[in-house]
Amino acid sequence: MANGNGPKAATIEMVAAEAGVSKTTVSFVLNNNPTISSATRERVLQAIAKLGYHPNVHARNLSSQKSRTVCVLVPEIGRIFEDPYFARAIGGVYDEIEAAEYNLILKKTSFQFAREKEYLNLFRRAEIGGMLYIGSTLDDDYLKDFVSTHHPFVLVNSYLPEIPIPCVIADNVKMGYSATKHLIDLGHQRIGHVRGSTNTVTAMDRCEGYKKALAEAGIVFDASLVADGHYSRNESASAARKLLELPVRPTAIYACNDIMAMGVQDALKTSGLRRISDCAVVGSDNIEMSRFTHPPLTTVNMPIYEISRAAVRLLFDLMEGKLPNGSAKQVMDTYLVVRESCGAKHQPRRRADGWTRSSDASVGGRTKK
Amino acid sequence: MANGNGPKAATIEMVAAEAGVSKTTVSFVLNNNPTISSATRERVLQAIAKLGYHPNVHARNLSSQKSRTVCVLVPEIGRIFEDPYFARAIGGVYDEIEAAEYNLILKKTSFQFAREKEYLNLFRRAEIGGMLYIGSTLDDDYLKDFVSTHHPFVLVNSYLPEIPIPCVIADNVKMGYSATKHLIDLGHQRIGHVRGSTNTVTAMDRCEGYKKALAEAGIVFDASLVADGHYSRNESASAARKLLELPVRPTAIYACNDIMAMGVQDALKTSGLRRISDCAVVGSDNIEMSRFTHPPLTTVNMPIYEISRAAVRLLFDLMEGKLPNGSAKQVMDTYLVVRESCGAKHQPRRRADGWTRSSDASVGGRTKK
DNA sequence: ATATTCTACTTAATCGGTTTAGTAAATCAG
DNA sequence: CTGATTTACTAAACCGATTAAGTAGAATAT
């Protein structure tokens, strides 16, 4: 093994020798054990600095039988990473994990996570101390097995009805509601919906919000106005075309996310409906690209980056046993971002963040803790 | 620490007991040591299967002083992960690492990797056995320090002139060349170029290819026809606008990548140049989105997924000391994908892959090993 | 003055593997 | 038939940390 040269990294033993104390004392300093006098602590810290010492993770994890490594599960890498949603989510997870000086390892489920329960070995072998799952679906009901093992496990922006797994999610019902409400407020009565995949909480909840807004306005829900876009731009374009060919076509369409809304916009162009007044479009998520569509897309912001960071913090709490009772569920708020795809006037924006630019207008609540 | 319940994972000792042999024998079986008789090997393998045993990575890495973990460096997560280029690259790296039963840990450089040389500790502590760097720039010249340490390190689709670091790259010069040649073949004489960031090999080499094609056709290079787009869609739109406002405007533009080509298309739309004959556009990379632009983008395919996989295999070779002499450089081939953004007739496609659809036409070589 | 408790450490066992050195039995050479 | 080599294993040291148990010496209680 050509493992290279360079001086060997310092070990705890070398630090101990340098500081004139035992290994144990160094370990105590490292782990903030309070029984060490401040004079000794200072001497040890100086030795650590002098030698540029960093504890060996493998040794640490092996002997302590706990791991400072967190595993992040995603359905797929490559294709799915291109999705700005996953990209931002993983970015948030990374930042929070890095700040805590933990390590992140990445695993993909290839849509059949845990079928063999092999994943439990990662915990049993103390390879990892906790696990996050981004992009779980309603099909993942075998996750209920996790509940009984009590291994630290958190769902990012998803949950399983009736199964108490800790999670951090956006208020997806509200997202569908505020998008649809916006269209209703603009005078639309016949509003189509291009839905996401029916095996995701996100799609079902947003659709629920869509229905809720209709009901509240006294508009009768018409199932023929809902078409499935399966989170695909292409399929959403087809779905939109189907809606536009109805005897009485919708004057507005709410798409389950921004990528799908872009598909709807594609369909409008090929249908010759080029004016905004021909058909209004609202998306969801507020991905960066949504500012660049023609016309710029009105959408509902989802704080996926913040959701992911919160999910990691929740995971850490679980790992440290800080959370007494079984399941914890945190809900993050969302807000409407008004651009041009519905023909609404721009309204003054209420908050600034990475996505919202001066040309955007946002309406709605703040993130609640 | 609420580390959960469930039976403890099997250890090597339990396997040894089950098979009636020593720990050493089990270890030898695990590591394909040839001195074990096939009868004993079989017995051990059965015990392993029966107990569902998987070796503890921490113990393994600690005692062997080598690591089955590979670190993947990227400039940024979140924003940059949205880039289909990085997404595909990481996907390739993951697949190859997973197939070898290694682990992948992710680190971001935040554009200041190695400034403190802290990264070397990852090797010294045997936390990782190798490192890949996706998205390095020409500014990363401190990487030359790596050469002397002989730590297994591979650049993915980048290299540093004059500094012998192992790498796997696309033939970027050829990419720029074939894109520009295509435009020349279609009769264009005044061809603009929206260049990527000048601190990347990719941008400089593609620009080199652009110049080469011009020279070969006897067209004098005109520096005023080159504008920088910095890998940003927005900035590329501005750059294109600048080119279109020239006294004698270009009739075609080659953009350094597809995202930038989309920026050029944005600019064309706002300039009222809506017909393809007004200004042809060629991109590079062949990201999935390039099929969906209006009009669909002619581009040059870059096999970034294959490049990443090859980079991991190269890294493994380095880790196993299979590569005798210093630096290895592998070049992967590219090919033109003709769509509609230049008004060229579709040509029969020559190969099929994940990106190329029946509506695409591709021209050019195959990937060479 | 003596017993007891604290404080600030250290010794030694341990985690689960790998690896060096060693050994008994089987095979081979002469 | 005897000594040398080969084959197929094992014992024990080791990797670099954590941690339970132990121990001087100082402080406090009686």
PDB file of N, CA and C (backbone and C1' of nucleotides) in Angstrom, chain B residues 21-22 24-25 35-37 40 62-63 65, chain D residues 7-17:
ATOM      1  N   VAL B  21     -12.736 -21.930  14.553  1.00  0.00           N
ATOM      2  CA  VAL B  21     -11.376 -21.536  14.146  1.00  0.00           C
ATOM      3  C   VAL B  21     -10.960 -20.309  14.954  1.00  0.00           C
ATOM      4  N   SER B  22      -9.771 -19.796  14.681  1.00  0.00           N
ATOM      5  CA  SER B  22      -9.297 -18.615  15.398  1.00  0.00           C
ATOM      6  C   SER B  22      -9.740 -17.345  14.673  1.00  0.00           C
ATOM      7  N   THR B  24      -7.861 -15.078  13.664  1.00  0.00           N
ATOM      8  CA  THR B  24      -6.939 -14.864  12.557  1.00  0.00           C
ATOM      9  C   THR B  24      -7.438 -15.517  11.275  1.00  0.00           C
ATOM     10  N   THR B  25      -7.913 -16.756  11.439  1.00  0.00           N
ATOM     11  CA  THR B  25      -8.401 -17.476  10.259  1.00  0.00           C
ATOM     12  C   THR B  25      -9.567 -16.735   9.602  1.00  0.00           C
ATOM     13  N   THR B  35      -3.667 -18.648   2.051  1.00  0.00           N
ATOM     14  CA  THR B  35      -3.149 -19.803   2.794  1.00  0.00           C
ATOM     15  C   THR B  35      -4.254 -20.615   3.469  1.00  0.00           C
ATOM     16  N   ILE B  36      -5.500 -20.166   3.317  1.00  0.00           N
ATOM     17  CA  ILE B  36      -6.595 -20.903   3.965  1.00  0.00           C
ATOM     18  C   ILE B  36      -7.101 -22.012   3.034  1.00  0.00           C
ATOM     19  N   SER B  37      -7.292 -23.219   3.579  1.00  0.00           N
ATOM     20  CA  SER B  37      -7.804 -24.333   2.763  1.00  0.00           C
ATOM     21  C   SER B  37      -9.257 -24.059   2.394  1.00  0.00           C
ATOM     22  N   THR B  40     -11.907 -25.056   5.093  1.00  0.00           N
ATOM     23  CA  THR B  40     -12.028 -24.108   6.205  1.00  0.00           C
ATOM     24  C   THR B  40     -12.697 -22.827   5.742  1.00  0.00           C
ATOM     25  N   LEU B  62      -8.718   1.018  12.035  1.00  0.00           N
ATOM     26  CA  LEU B  62      -7.767   1.336  13.101  1.00  0.00           C
ATOM     27  C   LEU B  62      -6.591   0.371  13.086  1.00  0.00           C
ATOM     28  N   SER B  63      -6.902  -0.893  13.038  1.00  0.00           N
ATOM     29  CA  SER B  63      -5.811  -1.860  13.182  1.00  0.00           C
ATOM     30  C   SER B  63      -4.978  -1.965  11.904  1.00  0.00           C
ATOM     31  N   GLN B  65      -4.473   0.409   9.819  1.00  0.00           N
ATOM     32  CA  GLN B  65      -3.861   1.703   9.519  1.00  0.00           C
ATOM     33  C   GLN B  65      -4.086   2.118   8.077  1.00  0.00           C
TER      34      GLN B  65
ATOM     35  P    DT D   7       3.194 -24.885  -0.280  1.00  0.00           P
ATOM     36  O5'  DT D   7       2.170 -25.348   0.839  1.00  0.00           O
ATOM     37  C5'  DT D   7       1.939 -26.751   1.016  1.00  0.00           C
ATOM     38  C4'  DT D   7       0.980 -26.941   2.170  1.00  0.00           C
ATOM     39  C3'  DT D   7      -0.151 -25.931   2.232  1.00  0.00           C
ATOM     40  O3'  DT D   7      -1.378 -26.640   2.385  1.00  0.00           O
ATOM     41  C1'  DT D   7       0.933 -26.054   4.320  1.00  0.00           C
ATOM     42  P    DA D   8      -2.784 -25.902   2.345  1.00  0.00           P
ATOM     43  O5'  DA D   8      -3.025 -25.671   3.895  1.00  0.00           O
ATOM     44  C5'  DA D   8      -3.231 -26.794   4.735  1.00  0.00           C
ATOM     45  C4'  DA D   8      -3.487 -26.293   6.133  1.00  0.00           C
ATOM     46  C3'  DA D   8      -4.527 -25.162   6.207  1.00  0.00           C
ATOM     47  O3'  DA D   8      -5.394 -25.415   7.302  1.00  0.00           O
ATOM     48  C1'  DA D   8      -2.562 -24.488   7.258  1.00  0.00           C
ATOM     49  P    DC D   9      -6.781 -24.588   7.377  1.00  0.00           P
ATOM     50  O5'  DC D   9      -6.382 -23.414   8.364  1.00  0.00           O
ATOM     51  C5'  DC D   9      -6.762 -23.523   9.669  1.00  0.00           C
ATOM     52  C4'  DC D   9      -5.533 -23.543  10.592  1.00  0.00           C
ATOM     53  C3'  DC D   9      -5.622 -22.514  11.702  1.00  0.00           C
ATOM     54  O3'  DC D   9      -6.429 -23.023  12.742  1.00  0.00           O
ATOM     55  C1'  DC D   9      -3.379 -22.806  10.894  1.00  0.00           C
ATOM     56  P    DT D  10      -7.136 -22.052  13.750  1.00  0.00           P
ATOM     57  O5'  DT D  10      -5.941 -21.673  14.721  1.00  0.00           O
ATOM     58  C5'  DT D  10      -5.242 -22.699  15.415  1.00  0.00           C
ATOM     59  C4'  DT D  10      -4.213 -22.049  16.330  1.00  0.00           C
ATOM     60  C3'  DT D  10      -4.771 -20.974  17.248  1.00  0.00           C
ATOM     61  O3'  DT D  10      -4.196 -21.141  18.530  1.00  0.00           O
ATOM     62  C1'  DT D  10      -3.013 -20.064  15.944  1.00  0.00           C
ATOM     63  P    DA D  11      -4.872 -20.445  19.783  1.00  0.00           P
ATOM     64  O5'  DA D  11      -3.612 -19.744  20.474  1.00  0.00           O
ATOM     65  C5'  DA D  11      -2.283 -20.186  20.188  1.00  0.00           C
ATOM     66  C4'  DA D  11      -1.280 -19.175  20.728  1.00  0.00           C
ATOM     67  C3'  DA D  11      -1.792 -18.214  21.794  1.00  0.00           C
ATOM     68  O3'  DA D  11      -0.720 -17.922  22.686  1.00  0.00           O
ATOM     69  C1'  DA D  11      -1.225 -16.975  19.853  1.00  0.00           C
ATOM     70  P    DA D  12      -0.901 -16.951  23.915  1.00  0.00           P
ATOM     71  O5'  DA D  12      -0.381 -15.567  23.321  1.00  0.00           O
ATOM     72  C5'  DA D  12       0.885 -15.527  22.641  1.00  0.00           C
ATOM     73  C4'  DA D  12       1.142 -14.119  22.151  1.00  0.00           C
ATOM     74  C3'  DA D  12       0.680 -13.011  23.090  1.00  0.00           C
ATOM     75  O3'  DA D  12       1.606 -11.959  22.992  1.00  0.00           O
ATOM     76  C1'  DA D  12      -0.329 -12.698  21.031  1.00  0.00           C
ATOM     77  P    DA D  13       1.667 -10.792  24.097  1.00  0.00           P
ATOM     78  O5'  DA D  13       2.162  -9.553  23.207  1.00  0.00           O
ATOM     79  C5'  DA D  13       3.115  -9.786  22.163  1.00  0.00           C
ATOM     80  C4'  DA D  13       2.915  -8.759  21.060  1.00  0.00           C
ATOM     81  C3'  DA D  13       2.668  -7.330  21.565  1.00  0.00           C
ATOM     82  O3'  DA D  13       3.413  -6.431  20.774  1.00  0.00           O
ATOM     83  C1'  DA D  13       0.917  -7.971  20.129  1.00  0.00           C
ATOM     84  P    DC D  14       3.533  -4.890  21.206  1.00  0.00           P
ATOM     85  O5'  DC D  14       2.530  -4.160  20.205  1.00  0.00           O
ATOM     86  C5'  DC D  14       2.598  -4.435  18.804  1.00  0.00           C
ATOM     87  C4'  DC D  14       1.390  -3.867  18.132  1.00  0.00           C
ATOM     88  C3'  DC D  14       0.939  -2.499  18.689  1.00  0.00           C
ATOM     89  O3'  DC D  14       1.054  -1.535  17.659  1.00  0.00           O
ATOM     90  C1'  DC D  14      -0.905  -3.962  18.338  1.00  0.00           C
ATOM     91  P    DC D  15       1.247   0.010  18.068  1.00  0.00           P
ATOM     92  O5'  DC D  15       0.056   0.693  17.285  1.00  0.00           O
ATOM     93  C5'  DC D  15      -0.222   0.400  15.919  1.00  0.00           C
ATOM     94  C4'  DC D  15      -1.649   0.746  15.627  1.00  0.00           C
ATOM     95  C3'  DC D  15      -2.156   1.936  16.452  1.00  0.00           C
ATOM     96  O3'  DC D  15      -2.033   3.111  15.673  1.00  0.00           O
ATOM     97  C1'  DC D  15      -3.760   0.124  16.380  1.00  0.00           C
ATOM     98  P    DG D  16      -1.407   4.446  16.362  1.00  0.00           P
ATOM     99  O5'  DG D  16      -2.657   5.052  17.136  1.00  0.00           O
ATOM    100  C5'  DG D  16      -3.796   5.423  16.393  1.00  0.00           C
ATOM    101  C4'  DG D  16      -4.922   5.717  17.349  1.00  0.00           C
ATOM    102  C3'  DG D  16      -4.566   6.703  18.463  1.00  0.00           C
ATOM    103  O3'  DG D  16      -5.668   7.576  18.619  1.00  0.00           O
ATOM    104  C1'  DG D  16      -5.453   4.765  19.390  1.00  0.00           C
ATOM    105  P    DA D  17      -5.480   9.018  19.311  1.00  0.00           P
ATOM    106  O5'  DA D  17      -6.341   8.872  20.655  1.00  0.00           O
ATOM    107  C5'  DA D  17      -7.635   9.343  20.777  1.00  0.00           C
ATOM    108  C4'  DA D  17      -8.638   8.214  20.974  1.00  0.00           C
ATOM    109  C3'  DA D  17      -9.378   8.216  22.309  1.00  0.00           C
ATOM    110  O3'  DA D  17     -10.509   9.067  22.172  1.00  0.00           O
ATOM    111  C1'  DA D  17      -8.776   5.990  21.639  1.00  0.00           C
TER     112       DA D  17
END
